[in-house]
PDB file of C-alpha atoms in Angstrom:
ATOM      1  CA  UNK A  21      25.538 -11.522 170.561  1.00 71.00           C
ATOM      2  CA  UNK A  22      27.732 -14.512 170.791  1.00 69.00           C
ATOM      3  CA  UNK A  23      29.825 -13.230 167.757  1.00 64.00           C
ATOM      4  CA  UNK A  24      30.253  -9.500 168.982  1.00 70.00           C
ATOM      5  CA  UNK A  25      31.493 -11.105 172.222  1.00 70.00           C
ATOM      6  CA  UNK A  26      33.863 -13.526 170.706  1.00 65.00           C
ATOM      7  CA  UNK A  27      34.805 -10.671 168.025  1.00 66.00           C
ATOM      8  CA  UNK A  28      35.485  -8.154 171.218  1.00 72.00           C
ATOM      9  CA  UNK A  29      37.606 -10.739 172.896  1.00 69.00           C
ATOM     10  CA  UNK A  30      39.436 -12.341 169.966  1.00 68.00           C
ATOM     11  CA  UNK A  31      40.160  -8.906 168.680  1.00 72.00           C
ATOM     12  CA  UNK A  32      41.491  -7.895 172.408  1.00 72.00           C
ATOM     13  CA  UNK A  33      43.573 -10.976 173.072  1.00 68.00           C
ATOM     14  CA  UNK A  34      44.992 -10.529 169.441  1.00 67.00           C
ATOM     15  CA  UNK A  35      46.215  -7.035 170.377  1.00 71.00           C
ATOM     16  CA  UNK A  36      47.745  -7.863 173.748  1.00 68.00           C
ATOM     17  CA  UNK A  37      49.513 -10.386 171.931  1.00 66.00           C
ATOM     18  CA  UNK A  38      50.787  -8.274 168.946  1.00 69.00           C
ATOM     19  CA  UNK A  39      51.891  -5.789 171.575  1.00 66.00           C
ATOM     20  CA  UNK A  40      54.215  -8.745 173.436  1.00 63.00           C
ATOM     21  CA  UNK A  41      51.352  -9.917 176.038  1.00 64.00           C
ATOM     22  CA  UNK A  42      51.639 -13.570 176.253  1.00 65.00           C
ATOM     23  CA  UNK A  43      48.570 -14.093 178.661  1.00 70.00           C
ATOM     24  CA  UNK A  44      45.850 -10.848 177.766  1.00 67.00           C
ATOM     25  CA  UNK A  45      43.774 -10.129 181.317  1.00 72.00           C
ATOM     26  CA  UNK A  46      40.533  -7.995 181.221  1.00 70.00           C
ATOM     27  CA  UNK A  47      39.835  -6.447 184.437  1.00 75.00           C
ATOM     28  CA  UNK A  48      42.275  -9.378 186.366  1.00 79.00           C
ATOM     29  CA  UNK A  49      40.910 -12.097 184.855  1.00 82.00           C
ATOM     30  CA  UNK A  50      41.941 -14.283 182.020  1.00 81.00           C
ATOM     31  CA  UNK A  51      41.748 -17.727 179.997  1.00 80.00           C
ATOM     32  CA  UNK A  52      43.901 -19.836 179.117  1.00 81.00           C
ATOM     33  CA  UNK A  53      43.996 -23.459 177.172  1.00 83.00           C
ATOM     34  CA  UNK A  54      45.835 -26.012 178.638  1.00 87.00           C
ATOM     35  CA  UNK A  55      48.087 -27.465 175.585  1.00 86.00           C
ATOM     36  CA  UNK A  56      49.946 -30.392 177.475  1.00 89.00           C
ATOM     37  CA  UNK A  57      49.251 -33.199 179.744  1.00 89.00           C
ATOM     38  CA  UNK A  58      51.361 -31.769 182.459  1.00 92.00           C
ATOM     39  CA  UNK A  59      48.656 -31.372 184.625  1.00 92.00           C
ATOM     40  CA  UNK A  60      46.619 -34.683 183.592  1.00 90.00           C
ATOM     41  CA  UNK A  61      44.615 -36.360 185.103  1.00 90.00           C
ATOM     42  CA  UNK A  62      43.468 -33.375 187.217  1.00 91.00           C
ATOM     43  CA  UNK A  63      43.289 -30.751 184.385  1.00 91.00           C
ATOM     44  CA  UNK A  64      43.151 -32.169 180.602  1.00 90.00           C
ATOM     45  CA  UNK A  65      44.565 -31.218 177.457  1.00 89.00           C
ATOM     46  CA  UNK A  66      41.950 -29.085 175.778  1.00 87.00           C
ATOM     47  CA  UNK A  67      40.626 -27.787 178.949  1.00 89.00           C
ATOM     48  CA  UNK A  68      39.843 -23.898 179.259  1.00 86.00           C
ATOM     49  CA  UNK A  69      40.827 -22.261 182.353  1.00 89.00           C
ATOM     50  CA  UNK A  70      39.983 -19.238 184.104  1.00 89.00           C
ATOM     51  CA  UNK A  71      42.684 -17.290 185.749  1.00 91.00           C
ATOM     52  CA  UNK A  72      42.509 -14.848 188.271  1.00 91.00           C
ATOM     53  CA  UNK A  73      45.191 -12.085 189.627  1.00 90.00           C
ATOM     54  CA  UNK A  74      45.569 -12.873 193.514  1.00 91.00           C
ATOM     55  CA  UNK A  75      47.411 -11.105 196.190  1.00 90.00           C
ATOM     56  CA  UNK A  76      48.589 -13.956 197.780  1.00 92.00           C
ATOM     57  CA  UNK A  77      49.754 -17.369 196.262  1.00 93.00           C
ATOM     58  CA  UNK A  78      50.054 -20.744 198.293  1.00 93.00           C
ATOM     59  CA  UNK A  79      50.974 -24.115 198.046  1.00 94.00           C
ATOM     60  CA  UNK A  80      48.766 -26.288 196.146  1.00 94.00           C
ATOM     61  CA  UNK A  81      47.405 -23.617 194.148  1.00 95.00           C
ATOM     62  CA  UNK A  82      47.023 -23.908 190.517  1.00 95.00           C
ATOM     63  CA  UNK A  83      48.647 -21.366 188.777  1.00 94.00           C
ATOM     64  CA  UNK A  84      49.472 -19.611 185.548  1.00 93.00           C
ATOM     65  CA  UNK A  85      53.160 -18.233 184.898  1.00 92.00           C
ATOM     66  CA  UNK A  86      55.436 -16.766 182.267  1.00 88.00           C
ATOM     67  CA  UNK A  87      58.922 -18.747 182.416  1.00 87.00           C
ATOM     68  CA  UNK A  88      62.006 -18.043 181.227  1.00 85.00           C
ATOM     69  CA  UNK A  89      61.118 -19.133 177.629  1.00 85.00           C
ATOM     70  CA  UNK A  90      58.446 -16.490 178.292  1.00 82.00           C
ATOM     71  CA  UNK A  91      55.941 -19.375 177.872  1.00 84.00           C
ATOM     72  CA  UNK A  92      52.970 -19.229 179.594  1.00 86.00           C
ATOM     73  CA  UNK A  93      52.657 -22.349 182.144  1.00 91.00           C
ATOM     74  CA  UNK A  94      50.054 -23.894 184.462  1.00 93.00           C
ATOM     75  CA  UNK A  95      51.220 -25.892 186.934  1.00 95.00           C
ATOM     76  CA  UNK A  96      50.521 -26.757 191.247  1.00 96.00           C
ATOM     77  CA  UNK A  97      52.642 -24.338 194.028  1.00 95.00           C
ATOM     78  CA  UNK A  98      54.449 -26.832 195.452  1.00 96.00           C
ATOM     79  CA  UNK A  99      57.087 -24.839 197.196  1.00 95.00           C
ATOM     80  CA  UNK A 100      56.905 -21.030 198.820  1.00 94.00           C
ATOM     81  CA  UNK A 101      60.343 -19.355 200.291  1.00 93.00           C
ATOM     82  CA  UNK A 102      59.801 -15.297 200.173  1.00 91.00           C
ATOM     83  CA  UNK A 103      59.063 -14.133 196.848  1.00 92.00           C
ATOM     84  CA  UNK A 104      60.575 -17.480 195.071  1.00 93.00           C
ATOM     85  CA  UNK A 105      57.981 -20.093 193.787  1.00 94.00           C
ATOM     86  CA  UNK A 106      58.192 -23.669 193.163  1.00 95.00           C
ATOM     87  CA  UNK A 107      55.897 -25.143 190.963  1.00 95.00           C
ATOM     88  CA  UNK A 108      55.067 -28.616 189.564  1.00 95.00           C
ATOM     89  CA  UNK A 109      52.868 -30.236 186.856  1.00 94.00           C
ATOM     90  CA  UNK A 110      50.518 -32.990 188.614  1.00 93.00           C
ATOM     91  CA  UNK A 111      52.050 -35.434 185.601  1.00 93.00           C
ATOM     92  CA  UNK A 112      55.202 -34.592 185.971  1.00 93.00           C
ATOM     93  CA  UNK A 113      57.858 -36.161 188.015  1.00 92.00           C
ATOM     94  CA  UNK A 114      60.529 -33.547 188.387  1.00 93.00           C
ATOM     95  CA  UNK A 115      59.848 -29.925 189.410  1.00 93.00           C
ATOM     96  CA  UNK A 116      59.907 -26.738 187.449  1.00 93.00           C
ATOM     97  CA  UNK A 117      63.213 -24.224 187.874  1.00 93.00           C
ATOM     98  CA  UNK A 118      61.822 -21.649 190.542  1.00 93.00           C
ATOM     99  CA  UNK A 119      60.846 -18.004 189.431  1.00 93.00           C
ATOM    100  CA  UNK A 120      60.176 -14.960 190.875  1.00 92.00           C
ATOM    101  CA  UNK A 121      56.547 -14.749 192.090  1.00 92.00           C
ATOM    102  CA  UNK A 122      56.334 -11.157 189.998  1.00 90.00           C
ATOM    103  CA  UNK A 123      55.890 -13.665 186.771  1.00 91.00           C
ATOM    104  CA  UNK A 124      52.884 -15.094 187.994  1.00 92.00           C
ATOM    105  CA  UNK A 125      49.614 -13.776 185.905  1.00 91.00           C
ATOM    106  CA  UNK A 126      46.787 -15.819 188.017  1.00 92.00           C
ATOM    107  CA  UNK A 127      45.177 -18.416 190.114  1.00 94.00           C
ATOM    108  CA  UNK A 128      43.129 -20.797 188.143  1.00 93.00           C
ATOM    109  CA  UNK A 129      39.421 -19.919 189.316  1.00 93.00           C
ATOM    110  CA  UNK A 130      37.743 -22.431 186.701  1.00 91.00           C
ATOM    111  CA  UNK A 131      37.914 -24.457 184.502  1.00 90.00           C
ATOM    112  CA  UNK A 132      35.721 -25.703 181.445  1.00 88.00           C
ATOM    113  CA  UNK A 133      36.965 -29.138 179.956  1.00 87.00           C
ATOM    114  CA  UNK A 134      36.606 -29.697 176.095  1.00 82.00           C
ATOM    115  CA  UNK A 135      36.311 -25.822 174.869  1.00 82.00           C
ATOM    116  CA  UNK A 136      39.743 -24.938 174.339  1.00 76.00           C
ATOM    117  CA  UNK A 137      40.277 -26.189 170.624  1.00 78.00           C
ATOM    118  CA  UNK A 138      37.093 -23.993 169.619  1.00 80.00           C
ATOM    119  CA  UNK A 139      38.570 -20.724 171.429  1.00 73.00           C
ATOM    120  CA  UNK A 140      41.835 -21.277 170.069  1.00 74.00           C
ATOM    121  CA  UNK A 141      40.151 -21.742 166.484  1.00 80.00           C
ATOM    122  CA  UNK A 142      38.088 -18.590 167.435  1.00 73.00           C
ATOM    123  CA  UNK A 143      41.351 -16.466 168.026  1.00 71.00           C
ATOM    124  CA  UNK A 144      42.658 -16.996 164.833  1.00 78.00           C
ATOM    125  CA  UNK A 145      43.620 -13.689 162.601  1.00 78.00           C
ATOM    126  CA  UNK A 146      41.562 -15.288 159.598  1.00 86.00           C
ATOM    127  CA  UNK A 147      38.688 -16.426 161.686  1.00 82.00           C
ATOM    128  CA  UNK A 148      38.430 -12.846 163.396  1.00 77.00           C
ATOM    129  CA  UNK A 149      38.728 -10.785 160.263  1.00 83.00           C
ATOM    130  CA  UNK A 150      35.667 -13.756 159.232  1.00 87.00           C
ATOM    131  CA  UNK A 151      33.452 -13.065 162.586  1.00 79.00           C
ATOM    132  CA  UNK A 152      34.123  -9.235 161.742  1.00 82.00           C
ATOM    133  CA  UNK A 153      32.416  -9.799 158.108  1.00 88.00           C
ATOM    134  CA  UNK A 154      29.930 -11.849 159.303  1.00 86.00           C
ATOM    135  CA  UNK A 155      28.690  -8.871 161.922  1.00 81.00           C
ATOM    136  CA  UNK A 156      29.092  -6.319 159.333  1.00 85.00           C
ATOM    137  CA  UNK A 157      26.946  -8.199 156.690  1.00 88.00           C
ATOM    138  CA  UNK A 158      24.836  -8.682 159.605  1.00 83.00           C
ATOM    139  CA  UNK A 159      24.477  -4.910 160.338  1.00 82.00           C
ATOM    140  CA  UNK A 160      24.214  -3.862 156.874  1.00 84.00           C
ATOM    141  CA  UNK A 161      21.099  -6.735 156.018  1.00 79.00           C
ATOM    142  CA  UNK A 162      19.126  -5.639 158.938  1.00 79.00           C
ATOM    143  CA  UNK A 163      19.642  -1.915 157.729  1.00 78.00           C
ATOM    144  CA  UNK A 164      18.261  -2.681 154.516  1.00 78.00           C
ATOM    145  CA  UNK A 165      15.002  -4.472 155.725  1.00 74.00           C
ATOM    146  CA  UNK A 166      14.859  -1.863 158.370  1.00 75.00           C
ATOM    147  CA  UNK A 167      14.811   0.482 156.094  1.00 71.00           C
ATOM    148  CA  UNK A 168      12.143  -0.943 153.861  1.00 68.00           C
ATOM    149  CA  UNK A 169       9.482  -2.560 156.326  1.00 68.00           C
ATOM    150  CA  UNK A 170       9.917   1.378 157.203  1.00 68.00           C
ATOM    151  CA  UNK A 171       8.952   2.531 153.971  1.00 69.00           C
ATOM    152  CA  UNK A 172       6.362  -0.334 153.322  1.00 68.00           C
ATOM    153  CA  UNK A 173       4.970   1.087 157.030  1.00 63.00           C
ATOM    154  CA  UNK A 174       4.474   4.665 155.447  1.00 65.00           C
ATOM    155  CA  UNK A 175       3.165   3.275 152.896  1.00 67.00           C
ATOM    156  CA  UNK A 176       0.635   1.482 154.623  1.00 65.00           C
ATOM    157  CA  UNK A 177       0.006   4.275 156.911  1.00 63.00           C
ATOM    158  CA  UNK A 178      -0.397   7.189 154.008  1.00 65.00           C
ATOM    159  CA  UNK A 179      -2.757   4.973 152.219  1.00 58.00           C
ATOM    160  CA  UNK A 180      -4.904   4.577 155.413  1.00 58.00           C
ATOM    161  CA  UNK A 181      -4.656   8.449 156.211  1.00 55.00           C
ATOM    162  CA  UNK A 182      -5.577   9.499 152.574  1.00 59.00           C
ATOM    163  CA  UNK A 183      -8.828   7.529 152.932  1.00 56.00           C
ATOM    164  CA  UNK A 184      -9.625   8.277 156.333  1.00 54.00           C
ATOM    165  CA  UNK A 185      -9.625  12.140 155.265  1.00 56.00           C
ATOM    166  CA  UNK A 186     -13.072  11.530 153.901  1.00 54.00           C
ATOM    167  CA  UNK A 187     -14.948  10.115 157.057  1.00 54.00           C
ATOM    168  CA  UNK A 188     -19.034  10.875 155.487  1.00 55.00           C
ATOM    169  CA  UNK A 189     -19.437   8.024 154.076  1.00 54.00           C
ATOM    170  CA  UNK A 190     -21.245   8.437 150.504  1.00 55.00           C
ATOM    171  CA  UNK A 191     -24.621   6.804 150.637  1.00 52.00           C
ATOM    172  CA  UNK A 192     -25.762   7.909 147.567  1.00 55.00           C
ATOM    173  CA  UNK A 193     -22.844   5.681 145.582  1.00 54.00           C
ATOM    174  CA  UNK A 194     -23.647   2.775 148.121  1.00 51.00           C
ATOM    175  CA  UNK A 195     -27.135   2.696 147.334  1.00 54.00           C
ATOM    176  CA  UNK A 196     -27.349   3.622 144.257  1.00 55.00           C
ATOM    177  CA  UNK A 197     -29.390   1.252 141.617  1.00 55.00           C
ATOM    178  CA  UNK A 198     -28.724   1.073 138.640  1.00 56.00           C
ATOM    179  CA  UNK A 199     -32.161   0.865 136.358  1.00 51.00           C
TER     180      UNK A 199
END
């Protein structure tokens, strides 16, 4: 189950990527992997976050952007005028160049510390195409013992059927002595 889910999303965020997504989102929501200590001590390198699409952004939110570089970002609000955002990394001592609020993808929701180097391994081309081997070798073994704890079931069951035909049991040949 665990590799069909991280095959469904691996191949997905691949996709979105290929097509020019930087930051995929199923159903508004997404992850991301923090890759700097911008946002140390609060939010580690390594760490997974979960980002949701929000309505409304505010100050002190955590958020996730696409800059200028059209690099995906996660930094604090620290300044709201209109539709022009502010933002900041907690480390940091200078703040970011402001940005429309149209290039914000989400709110951090949560956040799992520690997991981020093992989805970004998981999101790999080669380790996909490996995950997509392993569940197709998978498939194919349990349709070949299927197939014959199937056939070693009919046989079991035709053996039992061909002698239960003859229900009289023969007391003749089970008492018979020999002299």
């Amino acid at each position: 189950i665990f590799c069909v889910l991280a095959l469904i999303i691996g191949v997905y965020s691949a996709v979105q990527r290929v097509a020019g997504n930087q930051q995929p989102m199923i159903f508004g929501w997404g992850a991301a992997v923090v890759q700097t200590g911008s946002m140390e001590p609060n939010v580690p390198v390594g760490t997974l976050i979960i980002i949701q699409e929000q309505d409304k952004y505010e100050i002190g939110d955590v958020i996730t952007y696409i800059d200028y570089r059209e690099w995906s970002i996660t930094h604090r609000i620290i300044n709201v005028q209109g539709d022009i955002i502010t933002t900041q990394g907690d480390a940091n001592s200078a703040a970011d160049p402001t940005f429309h609020k149209s290039a914000i993808i989400g709110k951090m929701q949560y956040m799992i510390t520690g997991v981020g180097p093992v989805l970004d391994f998981i999101t790999q081309p080669v380790v996909i195409a490996f995950l997509f081997l392993l569940l197709m070798i998978s498939v194919v073994w349990d349709a070949v013992l299927t197939s014959k704890k199937k056939k070693k079931l009919n046989r079991m069951f035709s053996v039992m059927a061909s002698s239960s035909k003859n229900t009289e049991p023969n007391l003749s040949k089970m008492f018979s002595m020999k002299k």
